[in-house]
Short mmCIF file of N, CA and C in Angstrom, two decimals:
data_model
loop_
_atom_site.label_atom_id
_atom_site.label_comp_id
_atom_site.label_asym_id
_atom_site.label_seq_id
_atom_site.Cartn_x
_atom_site.Cartn_y
_atom_site.Cartn_z
N MET A 1 0.86 -1.19 -0.01
CA MET A 1 -0.01 0.00 0.00
C MET A 1 0.90 1.25 0.01
N ILE A 2 0.58 2.21 -0.82
CA ILE A 2 1.37 3.43 -0.90
C ILE A 2 0.76 4.48 -0.02
N ALA A 3 1.60 5.05 0.85
CA ALA A 3 1.16 6.12 1.73
C ALA A 3 1.40 7.46 1.07
N PHE A 4 0.50 8.39 1.23
CA PHE A 4 0.64 9.70 0.65
C PHE A 4 0.05 10.73 1.60
N VAL A 5 0.50 11.97 1.45
CA VAL A 5 0.01 13.06 2.24
C VAL A 5 -1.04 13.77 1.38
N PRO A 6 -2.31 13.89 1.88
CA PRO A 6 -3.30 14.60 1.09
C PRO A 6 -2.77 15.98 0.69
N ALA A 7 -3.19 16.43 -0.51
CA ALA A 7 -2.72 17.71 -1.01
C ALA A 7 -3.02 18.84 -0.10
N THR A 8 -4.13 18.81 0.54
CA THR A 8 -4.47 19.92 1.48
C THR A 8 -3.55 19.96 2.66
N GLU A 9 -3.17 18.74 3.17
CA GLU A 9 -2.28 18.70 4.29
C GLU A 9 -0.84 19.10 3.89
N ALA A 10 -0.47 18.62 2.70
CA ALA A 10 0.89 19.01 2.21
C ALA A 10 1.00 20.51 1.99
N ARG A 11 -0.11 21.09 1.47
CA ARG A 11 -0.13 22.52 1.24
C ARG A 11 -0.03 23.27 2.55
N ALA A 12 -0.68 22.72 3.58
CA ALA A 12 -0.62 23.36 4.91
C ALA A 12 0.78 23.32 5.47
N GLN A 13 1.56 22.33 5.04
CA GLN A 13 2.95 22.19 5.47
C GLN A 13 3.88 23.03 4.61
N GLY A 14 3.33 23.75 3.61
CA GLY A 14 4.12 24.64 2.78
C GLY A 14 4.63 24.02 1.49
N ALA A 15 4.25 22.78 1.22
CA ALA A 15 4.69 22.12 -0.01
C ALA A 15 3.77 22.48 -1.19
N ALA A 16 4.37 22.64 -2.34
CA ALA A 16 3.61 22.88 -3.56
C ALA A 16 3.18 21.54 -4.15
N VAL A 17 1.89 21.21 -4.18
CA VAL A 17 1.42 19.94 -4.61
C VAL A 17 0.23 20.09 -5.53
N ALA A 18 0.21 19.27 -6.59
CA ALA A 18 -0.95 19.27 -7.44
C ALA A 18 -2.02 18.44 -6.77
N GLN A 19 -3.22 19.02 -6.62
CA GLN A 19 -4.31 18.29 -5.98
C GLN A 19 -4.93 17.35 -6.98
N PRO A 20 -5.27 16.10 -6.55
CA PRO A 20 -5.92 15.18 -7.44
C PRO A 20 -7.23 15.76 -7.98
N VAL A 21 -7.51 15.38 -9.24
CA VAL A 21 -8.70 15.91 -9.89
C VAL A 21 -9.59 14.73 -10.28
N GLY A 22 -10.89 14.90 -10.07
CA GLY A 22 -11.85 13.87 -10.43
C GLY A 22 -12.26 13.99 -11.89
N PRO A 23 -13.07 13.07 -12.39
CA PRO A 23 -13.55 13.09 -13.80
C PRO A 23 -14.26 14.40 -14.16
N SER A 24 -14.80 15.10 -13.15
CA SER A 24 -15.51 16.37 -13.43
C SER A 24 -14.53 17.48 -13.72
N GLY A 25 -13.25 17.26 -13.44
CA GLY A 25 -12.25 18.32 -13.57
C GLY A 25 -12.06 19.12 -12.34
N LEU A 26 -12.84 18.79 -11.31
CA LEU A 26 -12.76 19.54 -10.01
C LEU A 26 -11.89 18.72 -9.06
N PRO A 27 -11.29 19.40 -8.05
CA PRO A 27 -10.40 18.73 -7.13
C PRO A 27 -11.12 17.71 -6.22
N LEU A 28 -10.40 16.67 -5.86
CA LEU A 28 -10.84 15.70 -4.91
C LEU A 28 -9.82 15.52 -3.83
N PRO A 29 -10.20 15.47 -2.58
CA PRO A 29 -11.55 15.72 -2.08
C PRO A 29 -11.84 17.23 -2.09
N ARG A 30 -13.13 17.58 -1.90
CA ARG A 30 -13.54 18.97 -1.79
C ARG A 30 -14.82 19.07 -1.00
N PHE A 31 -15.08 20.24 -0.48
CA PHE A 31 -16.32 20.42 0.30
C PHE A 31 -17.38 21.11 -0.58
N VAL A 32 -18.61 20.68 -0.37
CA VAL A 32 -19.80 21.25 -1.02
C VAL A 32 -20.90 21.30 0.04
N SER A 33 -22.13 21.65 -0.36
CA SER A 33 -23.24 21.62 0.54
C SER A 33 -24.48 21.08 -0.17
N LEU A 34 -25.46 20.69 0.63
CA LEU A 34 -26.74 20.15 0.08
C LEU A 34 -27.61 21.29 -0.42
N LYS A 35 -28.17 21.09 -1.65
CA LYS A 35 -29.04 22.16 -2.22
C LYS A 35 -30.40 22.14 -1.60
N SER A 36 -30.95 20.97 -1.28
CA SER A 36 -32.35 20.97 -0.81
C SER A 36 -32.48 20.33 0.54
N GLY A 37 -33.68 20.33 1.06
CA GLY A 37 -33.96 19.81 2.37
C GLY A 37 -34.28 18.34 2.44
N ARG A 38 -34.35 17.66 1.29
CA ARG A 38 -34.61 16.24 1.25
C ARG A 38 -33.65 15.60 0.30
N VAL A 39 -32.54 15.05 0.77
CA VAL A 39 -31.53 14.47 -0.07
C VAL A 39 -31.29 13.08 0.37
N ASN A 40 -31.40 12.12 -0.58
CA ASN A 40 -31.13 10.69 -0.31
C ASN A 40 -29.67 10.39 -0.42
N LEU A 41 -29.16 9.65 0.59
CA LEU A 41 -27.81 9.12 0.55
C LEU A 41 -27.96 7.64 0.19
N ARG A 42 -27.41 7.27 -0.93
CA ARG A 42 -27.57 5.87 -1.43
C ARG A 42 -26.32 5.05 -1.17
N ILE A 43 -26.46 3.73 -1.16
CA ILE A 43 -25.34 2.89 -0.92
C ILE A 43 -24.45 2.68 -2.16
N GLY A 44 -24.93 3.13 -3.30
CA GLY A 44 -24.17 3.04 -4.54
C GLY A 44 -24.55 4.17 -5.47
N PRO A 45 -23.77 4.32 -6.57
CA PRO A 45 -23.96 5.46 -7.51
C PRO A 45 -25.06 5.22 -8.55
N GLY A 46 -26.31 5.28 -8.15
CA GLY A 46 -27.40 5.12 -9.08
C GLY A 46 -28.75 5.01 -8.35
N LEU A 47 -29.81 5.25 -9.07
CA LEU A 47 -31.15 5.19 -8.49
C LEU A 47 -31.57 3.81 -8.11
N ASN A 48 -30.92 2.79 -8.71
CA ASN A 48 -31.26 1.42 -8.42
C ASN A 48 -30.67 0.97 -7.08
N TYR A 49 -29.83 1.75 -6.45
CA TYR A 49 -29.23 1.42 -5.14
C TYR A 49 -30.17 1.94 -4.05
N SER A 50 -30.23 1.17 -2.97
CA SER A 50 -31.17 1.57 -1.93
C SER A 50 -30.69 2.82 -1.14
N VAL A 51 -31.69 3.51 -0.56
CA VAL A 51 -31.42 4.69 0.23
C VAL A 51 -30.99 4.27 1.61
N ASP A 52 -29.85 4.74 2.05
CA ASP A 52 -29.30 4.43 3.39
C ASP A 52 -29.72 5.46 4.40
N TRP A 53 -29.89 6.69 3.94
CA TRP A 53 -30.17 7.82 4.86
C TRP A 53 -30.80 8.97 4.08
N MET A 54 -31.62 9.77 4.76
CA MET A 54 -32.15 10.96 4.08
C MET A 54 -31.75 12.18 4.96
N TYR A 55 -31.12 13.14 4.29
CA TYR A 55 -30.71 14.38 4.96
C TYR A 55 -31.89 15.36 4.79
N MET A 56 -32.20 16.06 5.87
CA MET A 56 -33.35 16.99 5.88
C MET A 56 -32.90 18.45 6.07
N LYS A 57 -31.64 18.74 6.03
CA LYS A 57 -31.17 20.08 6.33
C LYS A 57 -30.48 20.70 5.11
N PRO A 58 -31.12 21.63 4.42
CA PRO A 58 -30.46 22.28 3.27
C PRO A 58 -29.24 23.02 3.75
N GLY A 59 -28.21 23.04 2.88
CA GLY A 59 -26.98 23.75 3.23
C GLY A 59 -25.97 22.92 4.02
N LEU A 60 -26.32 21.75 4.43
CA LEU A 60 -25.42 20.90 5.25
C LEU A 60 -24.13 20.63 4.49
N PRO A 61 -22.97 20.89 5.10
CA PRO A 61 -21.73 20.63 4.37
C PRO A 61 -21.42 19.14 4.20
N MET A 62 -20.85 18.81 3.05
CA MET A 62 -20.49 17.44 2.71
C MET A 62 -19.10 17.49 2.08
N GLU A 63 -18.37 16.41 2.25
CA GLU A 63 -17.07 16.30 1.61
C GLU A 63 -17.18 15.28 0.47
N ILE A 64 -16.89 15.68 -0.76
CA ILE A 64 -16.87 14.78 -1.89
C ILE A 64 -15.54 14.09 -1.88
N VAL A 65 -15.59 12.71 -1.86
CA VAL A 65 -14.35 11.95 -1.82
C VAL A 65 -14.12 11.12 -3.11
N GLN A 66 -15.22 10.99 -3.95
CA GLN A 66 -15.10 10.20 -5.17
C GLN A 66 -16.20 10.66 -6.11
N GLU A 67 -15.97 10.44 -7.39
CA GLU A 67 -16.94 10.76 -8.45
C GLU A 67 -17.15 9.54 -9.34
N TYR A 68 -18.38 9.37 -9.79
CA TYR A 68 -18.71 8.36 -10.75
C TYR A 68 -19.89 8.90 -11.57
N ASP A 69 -19.68 9.21 -12.83
CA ASP A 69 -20.70 9.73 -13.71
C ASP A 69 -21.28 10.99 -13.03
N ASN A 70 -22.62 11.04 -12.82
CA ASN A 70 -23.25 12.17 -12.16
C ASN A 70 -23.43 11.98 -10.68
N TRP A 71 -22.74 11.03 -10.12
CA TRP A 71 -22.85 10.71 -8.69
C TRP A 71 -21.58 11.04 -7.95
N ARG A 72 -21.79 11.47 -6.68
CA ARG A 72 -20.66 11.88 -5.87
C ARG A 72 -20.69 11.07 -4.54
N ARG A 73 -19.60 10.44 -4.26
CA ARG A 73 -19.46 9.76 -2.94
C ARG A 73 -19.10 10.82 -1.95
N VAL A 74 -19.92 10.98 -0.92
CA VAL A 74 -19.75 12.04 0.04
C VAL A 74 -19.55 11.46 1.45
N ARG A 75 -18.98 12.32 2.31
CA ARG A 75 -18.83 12.00 3.74
C ARG A 75 -19.36 13.14 4.50
N ASP A 76 -20.18 12.86 5.58
CA ASP A 76 -20.69 13.95 6.41
C ASP A 76 -19.77 14.15 7.63
N SER A 77 -20.11 15.06 8.45
CA SER A 77 -19.30 15.43 9.59
C SER A 77 -19.16 14.31 10.63
N GLU A 78 -20.05 13.33 10.57
CA GLU A 78 -19.99 12.20 11.49
C GLU A 78 -19.25 11.01 10.90
N GLY A 79 -18.81 11.16 9.63
CA GLY A 79 -18.05 10.07 9.00
C GLY A 79 -18.86 9.15 8.17
N SER A 80 -20.21 9.31 8.09
CA SER A 80 -21.04 8.49 7.25
C SER A 80 -20.78 8.77 5.78
N GLU A 81 -20.73 7.72 4.99
CA GLU A 81 -20.45 7.86 3.56
C GLU A 81 -21.53 7.23 2.73
N GLY A 82 -21.73 7.78 1.55
CA GLY A 82 -22.67 7.23 0.56
C GLY A 82 -22.69 8.09 -0.69
N TRP A 83 -23.59 7.81 -1.56
CA TRP A 83 -23.65 8.45 -2.89
C TRP A 83 -24.84 9.41 -3.01
N ILE A 84 -24.61 10.58 -3.57
CA ILE A 84 -25.64 11.60 -3.82
C ILE A 84 -25.48 12.07 -5.24
N ASN A 85 -26.61 12.26 -5.93
CA ASN A 85 -26.60 12.78 -7.29
C ASN A 85 -26.05 14.19 -7.25
N GLN A 86 -25.16 14.53 -8.17
CA GLN A 86 -24.50 15.84 -8.18
C GLN A 86 -25.49 16.98 -8.33
N SER A 87 -26.67 16.76 -8.88
CA SER A 87 -27.69 17.84 -9.02
C SER A 87 -28.20 18.32 -7.71
N LEU A 88 -28.00 17.50 -6.62
CA LEU A 88 -28.51 17.85 -5.29
C LEU A 88 -27.43 18.56 -4.43
N LEU A 89 -26.26 18.80 -5.06
CA LEU A 89 -25.12 19.39 -4.32
C LEU A 89 -24.82 20.81 -4.86
N SER A 90 -24.35 21.67 -4.03
CA SER A 90 -24.04 23.06 -4.40
C SER A 90 -22.59 23.33 -4.05
N GLY A 91 -21.97 24.20 -4.82
CA GLY A 91 -20.59 24.64 -4.53
C GLY A 91 -20.52 25.66 -3.40
N LYS A 92 -21.73 26.10 -2.90
CA LYS A 92 -21.76 27.08 -1.78
C LYS A 92 -21.09 26.47 -0.55
N ARG A 93 -20.13 27.21 0.02
CA ARG A 93 -19.40 26.68 1.12
C ARG A 93 -20.09 27.02 2.47
N THR A 94 -20.44 25.95 3.14
CA THR A 94 -20.99 26.03 4.50
C THR A 94 -20.09 25.20 5.39
N ALA A 95 -20.23 25.34 6.71
CA ALA A 95 -19.40 24.54 7.63
C ALA A 95 -20.10 24.48 8.97
N LEU A 96 -19.62 23.55 9.76
CA LEU A 96 -20.13 23.34 11.13
C LEU A 96 -19.07 23.78 12.10
N ALA A 97 -19.48 24.39 13.20
CA ALA A 97 -18.59 24.80 14.25
C ALA A 97 -18.35 23.64 15.17
N ALA A 98 -17.15 23.10 15.10
CA ALA A 98 -16.67 22.00 16.03
C ALA A 98 -17.72 20.97 16.33
N PRO A 99 -18.25 20.24 15.32
CA PRO A 99 -19.28 19.27 15.58
C PRO A 99 -18.83 18.15 16.53
N TRP A 100 -17.54 17.89 16.60
CA TRP A 100 -16.97 16.90 17.51
C TRP A 100 -17.14 17.24 18.98
N GLN A 101 -17.53 18.50 19.27
CA GLN A 101 -17.76 18.93 20.64
C GLN A 101 -19.20 18.92 21.04
N ARG A 102 -20.10 18.43 20.19
CA ARG A 102 -21.53 18.39 20.49
C ARG A 102 -21.77 17.66 21.85
N GLY A 103 -22.68 18.17 22.58
CA GLY A 103 -23.03 17.56 23.85
C GLY A 103 -22.24 18.11 25.04
N ARG A 104 -21.20 18.88 24.72
CA ARG A 104 -20.41 19.48 25.83
C ARG A 104 -21.02 20.84 26.16
N LEU A 105 -20.75 21.32 27.33
CA LEU A 105 -21.35 22.59 27.79
C LEU A 105 -20.56 23.79 27.20
N GLU A 106 -19.36 23.56 26.66
CA GLU A 106 -18.55 24.67 26.16
C GLU A 106 -19.21 25.30 24.94
N GLU A 107 -19.13 26.60 24.88
CA GLU A 107 -19.57 27.36 23.69
C GLU A 107 -18.34 27.79 22.94
N ILE A 108 -18.48 28.10 21.67
CA ILE A 108 -17.40 28.49 20.84
C ILE A 108 -17.53 29.99 20.54
N ALA A 109 -16.45 30.71 20.75
CA ALA A 109 -16.47 32.16 20.55
C ALA A 109 -16.30 32.52 19.07
N LEU A 110 -17.26 33.30 18.52
CA LEU A 110 -17.13 33.90 17.21
C LEU A 110 -16.56 35.29 17.44
N ARG A 111 -15.40 35.58 16.86
CA ARG A 111 -14.65 36.79 17.16
C ARG A 111 -14.87 37.88 16.11
N ALA A 112 -14.68 39.13 16.54
CA ALA A 112 -14.84 40.32 15.69
C ALA A 112 -13.73 40.40 14.69
N ASP A 113 -12.53 39.91 15.07
CA ASP A 113 -11.36 39.93 14.20
C ASP A 113 -10.68 38.56 14.28
N PRO A 114 -9.77 38.29 13.33
CA PRO A 114 -9.11 36.99 13.31
C PRO A 114 -7.98 36.90 14.33
N ALA A 115 -8.32 36.93 15.61
CA ALA A 115 -7.32 36.90 16.68
C ALA A 115 -8.00 36.33 17.93
N ALA A 116 -7.29 35.51 18.69
CA ALA A 116 -7.86 34.86 19.89
C ALA A 116 -8.29 35.85 20.93
N GLU A 117 -7.62 37.01 20.96
CA GLU A 117 -7.95 38.04 21.99
C GLU A 117 -9.00 39.05 21.49
N ALA A 118 -9.49 38.86 20.28
CA ALA A 118 -10.50 39.80 19.75
C ALA A 118 -11.85 39.66 20.48
N ARG A 119 -12.63 40.73 20.42
CA ARG A 119 -13.94 40.76 21.09
C ARG A 119 -14.81 39.64 20.55
N THR A 120 -15.64 39.05 21.45
CA THR A 120 -16.59 38.00 21.07
C THR A 120 -17.83 38.63 20.50
N VAL A 121 -18.19 38.22 19.31
CA VAL A 121 -19.38 38.70 18.64
C VAL A 121 -20.62 37.85 19.03
N ALA A 122 -20.36 36.52 19.11
CA ALA A 122 -21.46 35.61 19.47
C ALA A 122 -20.86 34.35 20.09
N ARG A 123 -21.65 33.64 20.81
CA ARG A 123 -21.23 32.35 21.36
C ARG A 123 -22.03 31.28 20.63
N LEU A 124 -21.35 30.32 20.09
CA LEU A 124 -21.94 29.30 19.23
C LEU A 124 -22.01 27.93 19.94
N GLU A 125 -23.11 27.25 19.73
CA GLU A 125 -23.20 25.86 20.21
C GLU A 125 -22.40 24.99 19.24
N PRO A 126 -21.67 24.01 19.78
CA PRO A 126 -20.95 23.08 18.86
C PRO A 126 -21.93 22.44 17.92
N GLY A 127 -21.53 22.37 16.64
CA GLY A 127 -22.32 21.73 15.61
C GLY A 127 -23.23 22.67 14.81
N VAL A 128 -23.31 23.96 15.22
CA VAL A 128 -24.17 24.91 14.51
C VAL A 128 -23.57 25.17 13.12
N MET A 129 -24.47 25.32 12.16
CA MET A 129 -24.03 25.54 10.75
C MET A 129 -23.98 26.99 10.39
N GLY A 130 -22.96 27.36 9.60
CA GLY A 130 -22.82 28.72 9.13
C GLY A 130 -22.30 28.73 7.70
N VAL A 131 -22.35 29.93 7.09
CA VAL A 131 -21.87 30.12 5.73
C VAL A 131 -20.43 30.62 5.77
N VAL A 132 -19.56 29.99 5.02
CA VAL A 132 -18.14 30.39 4.94
C VAL A 132 -18.06 31.59 3.97
N LYS A 133 -17.54 32.70 4.49
CA LYS A 133 -17.29 33.89 3.67
C LYS A 133 -15.91 33.86 3.09
N SER A 134 -14.92 33.58 3.94
CA SER A 134 -13.53 33.49 3.49
C SER A 134 -12.69 32.81 4.59
N CYS A 135 -11.56 32.26 4.21
CA CYS A 135 -10.60 31.68 5.16
C CYS A 135 -9.18 32.10 4.75
N ASN A 136 -8.38 32.39 5.72
CA ASN A 136 -6.97 32.82 5.40
C ASN A 136 -5.96 31.72 5.71
N GLY A 137 -6.39 30.51 6.06
CA GLY A 137 -5.52 29.43 6.42
C GLY A 137 -5.47 29.20 7.91
N GLU A 138 -5.81 30.19 8.72
CA GLU A 138 -5.83 30.05 10.16
C GLU A 138 -7.18 30.39 10.77
N TRP A 139 -7.91 31.31 10.13
CA TRP A 139 -9.22 31.79 10.58
C TRP A 139 -10.17 31.81 9.42
N CYS A 140 -11.44 31.56 9.72
CA CYS A 140 -12.51 31.68 8.75
C CYS A 140 -13.52 32.77 9.12
N ARG A 141 -13.86 33.58 8.19
CA ARG A 141 -14.91 34.62 8.37
C ARG A 141 -16.22 33.92 7.96
N MET A 142 -17.14 33.83 8.91
CA MET A 142 -18.37 33.08 8.69
C MET A 142 -19.56 33.86 9.15
N ASP A 143 -20.72 33.46 8.62
CA ASP A 143 -21.99 34.06 9.04
C ASP A 143 -22.84 32.93 9.65
N PHE A 144 -23.26 33.17 10.90
CA PHE A 144 -24.12 32.23 11.61
C PHE A 144 -25.44 32.94 11.92
N ASP A 145 -26.42 32.75 11.07
CA ASP A 145 -27.74 33.32 11.26
C ASP A 145 -27.69 34.81 11.56
N GLY A 146 -26.94 35.56 10.71
CA GLY A 146 -26.87 37.01 10.84
C GLY A 146 -25.77 37.51 11.69
N HIS A 147 -25.07 36.63 12.38
CA HIS A 147 -23.90 37.02 13.19
C HIS A 147 -22.68 36.69 12.42
N THR A 148 -21.94 37.71 11.95
CA THR A 148 -20.74 37.51 11.17
C THR A 148 -19.51 37.75 11.99
N GLY A 149 -18.53 36.88 11.90
CA GLY A 149 -17.28 37.02 12.65
C GLY A 149 -16.28 35.98 12.21
N TRP A 150 -15.25 35.86 13.03
CA TRP A 150 -14.12 34.97 12.73
C TRP A 150 -14.09 33.79 13.69
N LEU A 151 -13.82 32.62 13.10
CA LEU A 151 -13.73 31.40 13.89
C LEU A 151 -12.38 30.71 13.56
N GLU A 152 -11.72 30.27 14.57
CA GLU A 152 -10.43 29.54 14.28
C GLU A 152 -10.70 28.41 13.31
N GLN A 153 -9.86 28.31 12.28
CA GLN A 153 -10.09 27.32 11.21
C GLN A 153 -10.00 25.88 11.79
N SER A 154 -9.27 25.67 12.87
CA SER A 154 -9.19 24.35 13.47
C SER A 154 -10.51 23.92 14.13
N LEU A 155 -11.43 24.86 14.30
CA LEU A 155 -12.75 24.54 14.89
C LEU A 155 -13.84 24.47 13.83
N VAL A 156 -13.46 24.38 12.54
CA VAL A 156 -14.43 24.40 11.44
C VAL A 156 -14.39 23.07 10.72
N TRP A 157 -15.57 22.39 10.58
CA TRP A 157 -15.69 21.22 9.70
C TRP A 157 -16.40 21.69 8.47
N GLY A 158 -15.66 21.68 7.36
CA GLY A 158 -16.17 22.12 6.08
C GLY A 158 -15.11 22.91 5.35
N VAL A 159 -13.94 23.01 5.95
CA VAL A 159 -12.77 23.72 5.35
C VAL A 159 -11.57 22.92 5.83
N TYR A 160 -10.68 22.68 4.89
CA TYR A 160 -9.45 21.91 5.22
C TYR A 160 -8.45 22.72 6.00
N PRO A 161 -7.60 22.08 6.81
CA PRO A 161 -6.57 22.79 7.54
C PRO A 161 -5.66 23.54 6.55
N GLY A 162 -5.45 24.82 6.79
CA GLY A 162 -4.59 25.60 5.97
C GLY A 162 -5.20 26.07 4.64
N GLU A 163 -6.40 25.62 4.33
CA GLU A 163 -7.09 26.00 3.08
C GLU A 163 -7.46 27.49 3.13
N GLN A 164 -7.27 28.11 1.97
CA GLN A 164 -7.65 29.50 1.85
C GLN A 164 -8.88 29.54 0.94
N VAL A 165 -9.93 30.25 1.42
CA VAL A 165 -11.22 30.36 0.70
C VAL A 165 -11.43 31.84 0.47
N VAL A 166 -11.69 32.15 -0.82
CA VAL A 166 -12.01 33.54 -1.17
C VAL A 166 -13.42 33.60 -1.67
N ASP A 167 -14.25 34.52 -1.13
CA ASP A 167 -15.66 34.61 -1.48
C ASP A 167 -15.77 35.37 -2.80
#
């Protein structure tokens, strides 16, 4: 088995790496979001495969890890994988605030500026979804239901470590 460093991780370490590209011509892996509020996750790439799960939250971030024809193998924030038709996915970047901390009493500070000592704009519950406006590799400017501010990129599921996102 050949070990490799994902392009996003290598880039975060400062290496210049060509990111793998899928049949669509777009990079793999990459983050997208759900277009509608009823999206079936299937066990295989086609309508003849059974539905394993139905997502009911529009805008939910997903990571595309594979492509086959018009189908995309996706992974959600909990690690579940399956196939979704590409017509149900959007390039709009959304993300979850530290979903791995769900159930804990700690809140996450949304900051006025990209600095740990910056004023707190809002306190977020772990797992809350927001829209990614931009990321500089260390901080992401996001909007959570009308509250816009900066969140440490290490607390965001929907953006790769070190990834830069320009709106």
